[in-house]
Coordinates of C-alpha atoms and ligand atoms in Angstrom, one line a residue:
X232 CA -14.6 7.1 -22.9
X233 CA -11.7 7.6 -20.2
X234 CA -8.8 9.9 -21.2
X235 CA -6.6 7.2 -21.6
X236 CA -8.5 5.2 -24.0
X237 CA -6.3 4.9 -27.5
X238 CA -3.3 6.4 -26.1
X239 CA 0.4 4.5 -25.3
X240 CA 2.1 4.5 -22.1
X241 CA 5.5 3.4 -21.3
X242 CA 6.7 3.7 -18.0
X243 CA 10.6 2.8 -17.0
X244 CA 11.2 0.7 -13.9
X245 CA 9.0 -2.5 -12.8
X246 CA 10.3 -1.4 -9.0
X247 CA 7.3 -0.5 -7.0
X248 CA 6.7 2.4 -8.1
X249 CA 7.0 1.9 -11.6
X250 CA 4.3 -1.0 -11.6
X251 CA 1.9 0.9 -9.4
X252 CA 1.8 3.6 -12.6
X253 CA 1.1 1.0 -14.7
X254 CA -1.8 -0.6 -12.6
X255 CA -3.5 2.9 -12.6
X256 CA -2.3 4.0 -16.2
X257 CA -4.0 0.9 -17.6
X258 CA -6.9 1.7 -14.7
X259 CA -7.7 4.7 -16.8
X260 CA -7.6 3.4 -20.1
X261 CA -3.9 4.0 -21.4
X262 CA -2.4 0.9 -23.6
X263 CA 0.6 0.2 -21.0
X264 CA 3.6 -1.3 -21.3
X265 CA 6.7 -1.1 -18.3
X266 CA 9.8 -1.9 -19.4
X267 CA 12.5 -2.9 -17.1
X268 CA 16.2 -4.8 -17.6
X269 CA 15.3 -7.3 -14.7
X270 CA 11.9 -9.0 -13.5
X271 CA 9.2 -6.8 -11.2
X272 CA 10.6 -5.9 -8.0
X273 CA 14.3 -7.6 -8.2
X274 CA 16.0 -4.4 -7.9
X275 CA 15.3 -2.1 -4.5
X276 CA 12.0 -3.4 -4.3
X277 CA 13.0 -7.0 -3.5
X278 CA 14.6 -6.6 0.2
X279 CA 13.4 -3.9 1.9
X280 CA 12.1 -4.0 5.7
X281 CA 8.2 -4.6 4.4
X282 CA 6.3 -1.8 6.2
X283 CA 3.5 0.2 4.9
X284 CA 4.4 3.7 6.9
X285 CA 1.0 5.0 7.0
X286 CA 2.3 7.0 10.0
X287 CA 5.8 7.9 8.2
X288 CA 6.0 12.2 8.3
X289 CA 9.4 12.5 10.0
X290 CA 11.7 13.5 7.5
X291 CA 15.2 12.0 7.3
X292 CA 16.7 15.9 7.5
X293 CA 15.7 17.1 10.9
X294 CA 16.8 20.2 13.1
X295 CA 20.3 19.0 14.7
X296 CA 20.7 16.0 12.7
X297 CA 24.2 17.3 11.1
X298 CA 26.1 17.6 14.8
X299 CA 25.0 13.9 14.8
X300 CA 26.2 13.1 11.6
X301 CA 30.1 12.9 12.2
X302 CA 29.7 11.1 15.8
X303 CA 27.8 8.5 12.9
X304 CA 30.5 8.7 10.4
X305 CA 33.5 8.2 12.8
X306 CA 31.9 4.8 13.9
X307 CA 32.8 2.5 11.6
X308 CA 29.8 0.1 12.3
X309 CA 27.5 3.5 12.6
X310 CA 24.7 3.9 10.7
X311 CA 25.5 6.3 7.9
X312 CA 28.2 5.7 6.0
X313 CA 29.3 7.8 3.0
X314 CA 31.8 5.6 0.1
X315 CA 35.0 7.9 -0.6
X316 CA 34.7 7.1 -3.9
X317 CA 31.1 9.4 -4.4
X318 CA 32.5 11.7 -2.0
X319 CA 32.6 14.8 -4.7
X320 CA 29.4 14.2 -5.5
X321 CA 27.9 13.4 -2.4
X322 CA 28.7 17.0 -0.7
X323 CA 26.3 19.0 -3.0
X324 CA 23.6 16.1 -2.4
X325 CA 24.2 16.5 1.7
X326 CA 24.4 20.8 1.3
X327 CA 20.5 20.1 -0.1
X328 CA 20.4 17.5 2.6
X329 CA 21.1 20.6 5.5
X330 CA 18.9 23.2 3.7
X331 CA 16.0 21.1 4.5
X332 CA 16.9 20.7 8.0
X333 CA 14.6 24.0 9.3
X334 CA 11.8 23.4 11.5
X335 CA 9.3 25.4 9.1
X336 CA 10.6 23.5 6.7
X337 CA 10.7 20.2 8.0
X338 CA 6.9 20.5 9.5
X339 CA 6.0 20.9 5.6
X340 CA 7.8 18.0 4.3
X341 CA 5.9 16.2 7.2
X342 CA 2.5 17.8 5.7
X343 CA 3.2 16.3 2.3
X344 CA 4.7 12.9 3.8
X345 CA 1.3 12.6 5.4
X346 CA -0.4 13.5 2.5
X347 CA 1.3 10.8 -0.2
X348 CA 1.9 8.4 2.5
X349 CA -1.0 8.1 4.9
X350 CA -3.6 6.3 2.4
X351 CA -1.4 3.5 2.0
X352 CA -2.6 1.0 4.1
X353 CA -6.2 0.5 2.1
X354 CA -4.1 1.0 -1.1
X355 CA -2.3 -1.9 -0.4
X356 CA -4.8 -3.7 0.6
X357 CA -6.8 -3.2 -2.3
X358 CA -4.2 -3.9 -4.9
X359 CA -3.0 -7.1 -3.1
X360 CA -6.4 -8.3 -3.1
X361 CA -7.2 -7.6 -6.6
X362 CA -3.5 -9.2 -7.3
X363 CA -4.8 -12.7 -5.6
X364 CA -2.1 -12.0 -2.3
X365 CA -4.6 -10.5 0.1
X366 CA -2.6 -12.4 3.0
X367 CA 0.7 -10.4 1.8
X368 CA -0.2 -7.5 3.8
X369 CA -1.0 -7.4 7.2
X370 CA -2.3 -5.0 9.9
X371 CA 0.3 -4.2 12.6
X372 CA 2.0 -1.5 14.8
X373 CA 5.8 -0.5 14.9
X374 CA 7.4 -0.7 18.1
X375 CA 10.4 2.0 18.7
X376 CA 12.9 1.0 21.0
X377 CA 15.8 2.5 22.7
X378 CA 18.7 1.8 25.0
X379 CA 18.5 5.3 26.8
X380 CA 14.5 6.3 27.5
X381 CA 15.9 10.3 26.5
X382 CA 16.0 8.8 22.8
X383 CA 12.3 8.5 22.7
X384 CA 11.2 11.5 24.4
X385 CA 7.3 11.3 23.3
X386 CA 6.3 14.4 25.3
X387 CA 9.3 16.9 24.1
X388 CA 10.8 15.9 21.0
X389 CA 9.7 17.7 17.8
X390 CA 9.7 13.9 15.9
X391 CA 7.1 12.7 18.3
X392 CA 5.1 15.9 17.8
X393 CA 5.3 15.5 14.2
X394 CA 3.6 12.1 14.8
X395 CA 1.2 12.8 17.6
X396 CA 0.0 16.2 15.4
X397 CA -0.6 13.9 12.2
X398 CA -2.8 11.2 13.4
X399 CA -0.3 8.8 14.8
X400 CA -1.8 7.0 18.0
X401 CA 1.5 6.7 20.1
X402 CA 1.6 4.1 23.5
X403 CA 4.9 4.3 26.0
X404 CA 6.1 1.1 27.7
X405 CA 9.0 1.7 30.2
X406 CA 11.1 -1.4 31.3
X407 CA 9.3 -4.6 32.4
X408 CA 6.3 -3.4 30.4
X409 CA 8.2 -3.3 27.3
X410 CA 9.4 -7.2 28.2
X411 CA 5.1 -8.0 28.2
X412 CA 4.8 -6.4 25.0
X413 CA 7.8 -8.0 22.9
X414 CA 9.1 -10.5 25.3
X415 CA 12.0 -11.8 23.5
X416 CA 13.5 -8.4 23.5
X417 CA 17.0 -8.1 25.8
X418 CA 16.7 -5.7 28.7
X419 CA 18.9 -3.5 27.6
X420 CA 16.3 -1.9 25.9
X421 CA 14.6 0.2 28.6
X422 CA 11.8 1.9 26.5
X423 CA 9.7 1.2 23.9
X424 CA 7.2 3.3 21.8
X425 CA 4.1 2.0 20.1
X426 CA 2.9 3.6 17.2
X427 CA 0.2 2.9 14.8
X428 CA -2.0 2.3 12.7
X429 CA -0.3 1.0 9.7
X430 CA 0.9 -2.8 8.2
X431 CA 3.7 -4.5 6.9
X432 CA 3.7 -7.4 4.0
X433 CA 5.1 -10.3 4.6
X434 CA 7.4 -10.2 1.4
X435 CA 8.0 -7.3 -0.6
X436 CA 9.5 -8.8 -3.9
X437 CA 6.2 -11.5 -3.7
X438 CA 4.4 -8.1 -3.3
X439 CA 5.5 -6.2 -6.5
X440 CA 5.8 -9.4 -8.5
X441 CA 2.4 -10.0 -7.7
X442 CA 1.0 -6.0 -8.5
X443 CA 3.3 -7.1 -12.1
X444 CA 1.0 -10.1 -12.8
X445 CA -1.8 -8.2 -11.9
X446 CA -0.9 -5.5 -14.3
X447 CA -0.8 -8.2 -16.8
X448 CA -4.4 -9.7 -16.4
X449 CA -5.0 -5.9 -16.8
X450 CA -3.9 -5.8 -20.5
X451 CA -0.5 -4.6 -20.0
X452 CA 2.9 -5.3 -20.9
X453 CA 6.1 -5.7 -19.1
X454 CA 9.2 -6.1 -21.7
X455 CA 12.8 -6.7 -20.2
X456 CA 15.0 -4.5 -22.1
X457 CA 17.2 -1.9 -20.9
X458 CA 16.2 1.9 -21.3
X459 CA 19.3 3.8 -23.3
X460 CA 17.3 7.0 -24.0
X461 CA 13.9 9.2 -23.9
X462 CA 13.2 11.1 -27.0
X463 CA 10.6 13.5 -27.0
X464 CA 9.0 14.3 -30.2
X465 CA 6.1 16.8 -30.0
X466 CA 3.2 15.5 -28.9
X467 CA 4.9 11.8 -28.7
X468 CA 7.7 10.5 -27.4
X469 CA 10.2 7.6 -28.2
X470 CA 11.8 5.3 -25.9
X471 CA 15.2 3.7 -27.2
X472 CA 16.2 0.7 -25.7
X473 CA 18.7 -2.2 -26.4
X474 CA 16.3 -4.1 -28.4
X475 CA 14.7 -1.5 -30.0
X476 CA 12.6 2.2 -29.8
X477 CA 9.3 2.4 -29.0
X478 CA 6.8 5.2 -29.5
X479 CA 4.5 6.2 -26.6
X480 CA 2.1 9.5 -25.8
X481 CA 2.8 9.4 -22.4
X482 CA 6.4 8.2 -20.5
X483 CA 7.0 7.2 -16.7
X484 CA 10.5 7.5 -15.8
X485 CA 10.2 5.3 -12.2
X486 CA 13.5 4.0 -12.7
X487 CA 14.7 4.3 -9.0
X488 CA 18.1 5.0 -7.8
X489 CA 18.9 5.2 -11.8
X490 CA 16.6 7.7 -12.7
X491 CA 19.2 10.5 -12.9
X492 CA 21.1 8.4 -16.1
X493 CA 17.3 9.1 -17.9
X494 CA 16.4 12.6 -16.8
X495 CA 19.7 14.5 -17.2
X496 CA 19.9 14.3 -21.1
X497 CA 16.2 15.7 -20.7
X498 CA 17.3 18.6 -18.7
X499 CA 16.9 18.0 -15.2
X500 CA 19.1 17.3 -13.2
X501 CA 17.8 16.1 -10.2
X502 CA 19.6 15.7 -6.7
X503 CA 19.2 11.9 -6.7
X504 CA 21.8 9.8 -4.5
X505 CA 21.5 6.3 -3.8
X506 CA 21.3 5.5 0.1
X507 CA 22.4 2.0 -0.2
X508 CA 20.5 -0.2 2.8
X509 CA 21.7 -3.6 3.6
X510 CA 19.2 -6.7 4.8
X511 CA 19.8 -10.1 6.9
X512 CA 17.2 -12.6 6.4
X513 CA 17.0 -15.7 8.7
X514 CA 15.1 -18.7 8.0
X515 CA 15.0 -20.0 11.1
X516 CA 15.4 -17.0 13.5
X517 CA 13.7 -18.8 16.9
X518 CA 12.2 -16.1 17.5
X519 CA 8.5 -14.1 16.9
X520 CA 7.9 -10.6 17.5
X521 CA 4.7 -9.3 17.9
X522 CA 5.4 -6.1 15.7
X523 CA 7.8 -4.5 13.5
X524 CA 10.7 -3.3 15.6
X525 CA 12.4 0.1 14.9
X526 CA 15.9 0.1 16.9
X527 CA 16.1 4.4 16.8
X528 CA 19.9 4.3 18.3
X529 CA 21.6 2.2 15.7
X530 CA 18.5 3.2 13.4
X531 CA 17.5 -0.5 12.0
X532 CA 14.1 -2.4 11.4
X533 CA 13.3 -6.0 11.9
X534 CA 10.0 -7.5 11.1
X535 CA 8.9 -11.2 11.1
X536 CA 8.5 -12.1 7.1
X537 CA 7.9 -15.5 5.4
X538 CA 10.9 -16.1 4.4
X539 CA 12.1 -15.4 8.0
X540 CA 13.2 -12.8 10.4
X541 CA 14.1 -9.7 8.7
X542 CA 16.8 -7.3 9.9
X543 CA 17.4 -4.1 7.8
X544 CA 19.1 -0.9 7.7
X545 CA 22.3 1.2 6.9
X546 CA 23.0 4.4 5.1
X547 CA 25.4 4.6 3.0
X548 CA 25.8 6.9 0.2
X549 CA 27.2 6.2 -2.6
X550 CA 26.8 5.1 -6.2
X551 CA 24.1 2.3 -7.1
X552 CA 26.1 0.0 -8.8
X553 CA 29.1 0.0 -6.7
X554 CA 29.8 -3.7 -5.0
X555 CA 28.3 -4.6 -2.0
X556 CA 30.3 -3.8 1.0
X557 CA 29.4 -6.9 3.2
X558 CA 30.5 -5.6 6.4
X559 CA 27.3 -3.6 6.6
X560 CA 25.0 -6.5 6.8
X561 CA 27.3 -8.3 9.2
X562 CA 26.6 -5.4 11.6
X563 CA 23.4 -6.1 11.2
X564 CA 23.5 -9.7 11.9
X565 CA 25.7 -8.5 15.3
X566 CA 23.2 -5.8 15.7
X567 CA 20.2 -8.5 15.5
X568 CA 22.2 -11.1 18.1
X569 CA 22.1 -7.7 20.6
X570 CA 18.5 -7.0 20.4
X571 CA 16.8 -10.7 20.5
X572 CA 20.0 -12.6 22.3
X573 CA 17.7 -15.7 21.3
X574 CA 18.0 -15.2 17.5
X575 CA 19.3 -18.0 16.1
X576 CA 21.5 -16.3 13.0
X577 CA 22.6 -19.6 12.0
X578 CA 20.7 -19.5 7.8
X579 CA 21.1 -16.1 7.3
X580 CA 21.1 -14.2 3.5
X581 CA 22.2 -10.9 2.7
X582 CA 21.3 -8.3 0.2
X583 CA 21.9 -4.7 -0.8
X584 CA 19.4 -2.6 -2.4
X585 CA 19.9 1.0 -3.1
X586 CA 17.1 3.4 -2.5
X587 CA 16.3 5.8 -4.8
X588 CA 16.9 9.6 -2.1
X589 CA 16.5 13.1 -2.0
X590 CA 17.7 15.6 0.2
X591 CA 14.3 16.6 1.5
X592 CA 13.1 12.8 1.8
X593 CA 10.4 13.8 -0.5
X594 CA 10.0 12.0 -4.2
X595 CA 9.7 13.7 -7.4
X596 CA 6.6 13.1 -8.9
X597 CA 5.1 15.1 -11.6
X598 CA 5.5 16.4 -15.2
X599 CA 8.9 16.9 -16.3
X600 CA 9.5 20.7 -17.3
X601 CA 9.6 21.6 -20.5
X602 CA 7.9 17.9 -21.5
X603 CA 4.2 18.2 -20.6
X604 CA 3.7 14.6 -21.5
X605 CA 6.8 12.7 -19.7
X606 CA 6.3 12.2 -16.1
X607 CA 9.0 11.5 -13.5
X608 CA 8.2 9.5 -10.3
X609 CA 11.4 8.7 -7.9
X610 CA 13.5 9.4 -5.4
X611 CA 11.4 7.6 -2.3
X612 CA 14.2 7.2 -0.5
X613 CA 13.1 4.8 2.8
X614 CA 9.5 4.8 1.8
X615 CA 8.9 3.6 -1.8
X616 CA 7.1 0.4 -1.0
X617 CA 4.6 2.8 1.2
X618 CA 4.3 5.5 -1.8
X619 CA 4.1 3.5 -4.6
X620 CA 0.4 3.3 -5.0
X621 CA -0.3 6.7 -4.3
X622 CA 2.3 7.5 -6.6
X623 CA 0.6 5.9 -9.6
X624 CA -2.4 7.3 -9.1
X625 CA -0.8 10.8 -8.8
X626 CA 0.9 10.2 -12.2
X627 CA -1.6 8.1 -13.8
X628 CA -4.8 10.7 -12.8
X629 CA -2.3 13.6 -14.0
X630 CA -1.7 11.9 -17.4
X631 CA -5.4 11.6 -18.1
X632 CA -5.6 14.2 -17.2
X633 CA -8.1 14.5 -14.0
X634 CA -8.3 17.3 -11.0
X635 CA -6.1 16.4 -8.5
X636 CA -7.3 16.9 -4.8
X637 CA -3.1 17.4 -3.5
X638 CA -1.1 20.3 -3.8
X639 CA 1.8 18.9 -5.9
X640 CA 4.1 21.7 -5.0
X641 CA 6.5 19.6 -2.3
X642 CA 6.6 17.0 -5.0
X643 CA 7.7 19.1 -7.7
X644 CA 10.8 17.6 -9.7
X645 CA 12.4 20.6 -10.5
X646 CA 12.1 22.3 -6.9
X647 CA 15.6 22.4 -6.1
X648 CA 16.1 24.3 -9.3
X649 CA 16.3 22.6 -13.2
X650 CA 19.9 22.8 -13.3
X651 CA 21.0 21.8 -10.0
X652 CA 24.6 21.1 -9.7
X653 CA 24.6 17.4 -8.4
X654 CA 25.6 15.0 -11.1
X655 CA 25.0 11.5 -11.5
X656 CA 26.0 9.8 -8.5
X657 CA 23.4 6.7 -9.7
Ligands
FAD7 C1 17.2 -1.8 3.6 C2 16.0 -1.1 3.0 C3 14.8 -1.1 3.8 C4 13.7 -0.5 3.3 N1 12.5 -0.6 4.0 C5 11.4 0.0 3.5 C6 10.2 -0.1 4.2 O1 10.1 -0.9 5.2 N2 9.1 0.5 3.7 C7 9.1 1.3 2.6 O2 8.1 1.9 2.2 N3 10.3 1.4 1.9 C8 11.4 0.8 2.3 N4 12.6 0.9 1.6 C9 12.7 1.7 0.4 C10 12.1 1.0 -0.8 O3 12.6 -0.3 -0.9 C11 12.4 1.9 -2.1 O4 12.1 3.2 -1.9 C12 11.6 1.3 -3.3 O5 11.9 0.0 -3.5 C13 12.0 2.1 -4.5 O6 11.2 1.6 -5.5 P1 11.4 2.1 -7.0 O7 10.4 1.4 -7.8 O8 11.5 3.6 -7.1 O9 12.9 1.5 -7.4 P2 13.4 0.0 -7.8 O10 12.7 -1.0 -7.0 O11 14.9 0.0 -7.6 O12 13.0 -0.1 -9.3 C14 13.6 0.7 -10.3 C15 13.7 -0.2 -11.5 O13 14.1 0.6 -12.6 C16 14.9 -0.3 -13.4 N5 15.7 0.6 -14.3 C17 16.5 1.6 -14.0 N6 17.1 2.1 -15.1 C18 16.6 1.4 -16.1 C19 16.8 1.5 -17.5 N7 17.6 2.4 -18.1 N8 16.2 0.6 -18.3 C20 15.4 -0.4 -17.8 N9 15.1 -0.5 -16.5 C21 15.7 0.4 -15.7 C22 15.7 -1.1 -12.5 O14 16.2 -2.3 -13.1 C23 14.7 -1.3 -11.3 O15 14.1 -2.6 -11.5 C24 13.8 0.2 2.1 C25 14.9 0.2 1.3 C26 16.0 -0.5 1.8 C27 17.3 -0.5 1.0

């Protein structure tokens, strides 16, 4: 009998994440049911850039990156942005941020980035194939590009020797040869940098909605309601919501940028910040690209979906639920213009998701402390649609139970201390 078998689980969130526990909780036997306030994969899950970072170890904090930070904060159209209104709470969050800017430091994060992230490519593949959306995900390689050829320094720079040392197979293509590989590209871009392996889908939201049907072939249930509180009880635990409580052995808090609203009555208060990212979506762009595009000056992707040509990007901190500030994505459809003068921007739709982010660009994922049986998996930051199925099966295999060939320790929820002094800037 697996160790599931007879026992309830309830995970929060049908983001990405939250539906990949569910696949892998109900894999092992567990009676599942995800409850979220909206549909699988409408929150952050719906518009990000698409890629599956198999070679993704370079952590957001890196060695210098704070003498950069107020040359990006001064430029109004820059890509990091930080709302005055979450400024208070936003300094503790970016003191974290700095701590975890070391080198010795940063080479571990990039250890346990390889090691949650690298598998996802024949995750994916599996899951959309078992989902009936095999064509959703697609081989394909990521193509850096910069203005100024020092940007992408392959031989010298610590990012590229993250990359190199981990796996990543790494081409350079210096003017014209950059124009053979991506042609519609403008020529102010003077280098390019190839990276792979690794894949993209062709529609995130299509993606997670799909894993959420698949979940429900499976046996489970997703319920829309709205999570007010998590009891534990001994060995249960009860889940209030707006239409009710529920009882379960075993909860998944994968509630995303929100998690913080869930975990802090529990005790843990988590240095969660939502990095708000912005998308442009054109229907009829006029253009094809040949990979997914990584701009590293202005620090944007753009990748060739079907609902159109993608553009996406922006940092900007600040609180979840806080409007929109359109502005962003208008860079991005000036930004887009600049780098394919072709693009036709004509049909273009705009979004604003905001992902779920720790200082140390690593997720929490493991038993909550002091509750044995409620498990906490957020805080992906840039790279929850790449984590997500690893992610279940980290919390799923630790629920019932099983050895665990990964050291857990970078992911550890409470490592920044249990009683951090962030507060809830969801
Ligand atoms: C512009 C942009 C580009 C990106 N590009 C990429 C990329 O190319 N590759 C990649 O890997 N990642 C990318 N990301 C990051 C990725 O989108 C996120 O990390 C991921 O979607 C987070 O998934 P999640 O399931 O944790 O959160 P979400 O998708 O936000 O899901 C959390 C869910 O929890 C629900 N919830 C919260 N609180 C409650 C409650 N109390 N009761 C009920 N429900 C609740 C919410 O409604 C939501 O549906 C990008 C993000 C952005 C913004």
């Amino acid at each position: 009998m697996s160790e599931g078998q007879g026992r309830r689980a309830i995970v929060v969130g049908a983001g990405i994440v939250g539906v990949c526990c569910g696949i892998e909780l109900r894999r092992r036997g567990f009676d599942v049911t995800v409850i979220d306030r909206v549909q699988p994969g409408e929150s952050c899950s719906f518009g990000n850039a698409g890629i599956l970072a198999a070679q993704a170890v370079v952590p957001v904090p890196m060695p210098g990156i704070m003498w950069q930070a107020p040359r990006m904060l001064l430029d109004p159209e820059g890509p990091l942005v930080v709302r005055l209104g979450s400024l208070g709470k936003t300094i503790p969050w970016l003191w974290k941020f700095y701590q975890s800017t070391g080198v010795e430091k940063v080479m571990r994060t990039a250890d346990a980035m390889k090691a949650l992230y690298g598998t996802t490519v024949e995750l994916h593949e599996g899951l959309a194939r078992e989902a009936g959306v095999p064509d959703l995900v697609q081989t394909s390689r990521y193509l850096y590009i910069c203005r100024d050829p020092r940007n992408a320094d392959t031989e010298n720079s610590l990012t590229w020797r993250l990359r190199r040392e981990r796996g990543g197979e790494i081409e350079v293509f210096d003017g014209p040869a950059l124009r053979e590989v991506e042609p519609e590209l403008s020529p102010i871009y003077k280098r390019g940098v190839r990276l792979g392996p690794m894949a993209k889908t062709l529609n995130p939201f299509r993606l997670t909605s799909s894993y959420g049907g698949l979940l429900r072939r499976q046996g489970g249930t997703i319920l829309t309601a709205e999570v007010k509180a998590i009891r534990p009880d001994g060995a249960r635990v009860h889940v209030d919501t707006n239409a009710g409580s529920h009882q379960a052995d075993v909860a998944v808090i994968a509630a995303g940028a929100w998690s913080l609203k869930l975990l802090q009555p529990l005790g843990l208060n988590l240095p969660l910040i939502a990095e708000r990212g912005y998308h442009m979506t054109f229907a009829n762009p006029g253009v094809a690209l040949k990979h997914v595009i990584s701009e590293i000056e202005r620090q944007f992707a753009v990748s060739n979906m079907e609902m159109g040509l993608r553009i996406a990007g922006t940092e900007e901190l600040g609180h979840a639920d806080d409007p929109p500030s359109w502005r962003r994505a208008e860079v991005l459809k000036r930004l887009g213009k600049e780098i394919f003068p072709n693009l036709n921007v004509g049909e273009g739709t705009r979004w604003m998701g905001p992902r779920p982010g720790t200082p140390d660009s690593l997720p929490a994922i493991g038993p909550l402390p002091g509750h044995p049986n409620i498990y906490v998996a957020c805080g992906h930051g840039h790279l929850g649609l790449t984590g997500g199925p690893n992610t279940g099966r980290i919390v799923a295999g630790l629920a019932a139970g099983e050895r665990l060939n990964l050291n857990l320790a970078p992911y550890a929820p409470d490592r920044f201390g249990a009683a951090s002094e962030t507060r809830n800037v969801a």
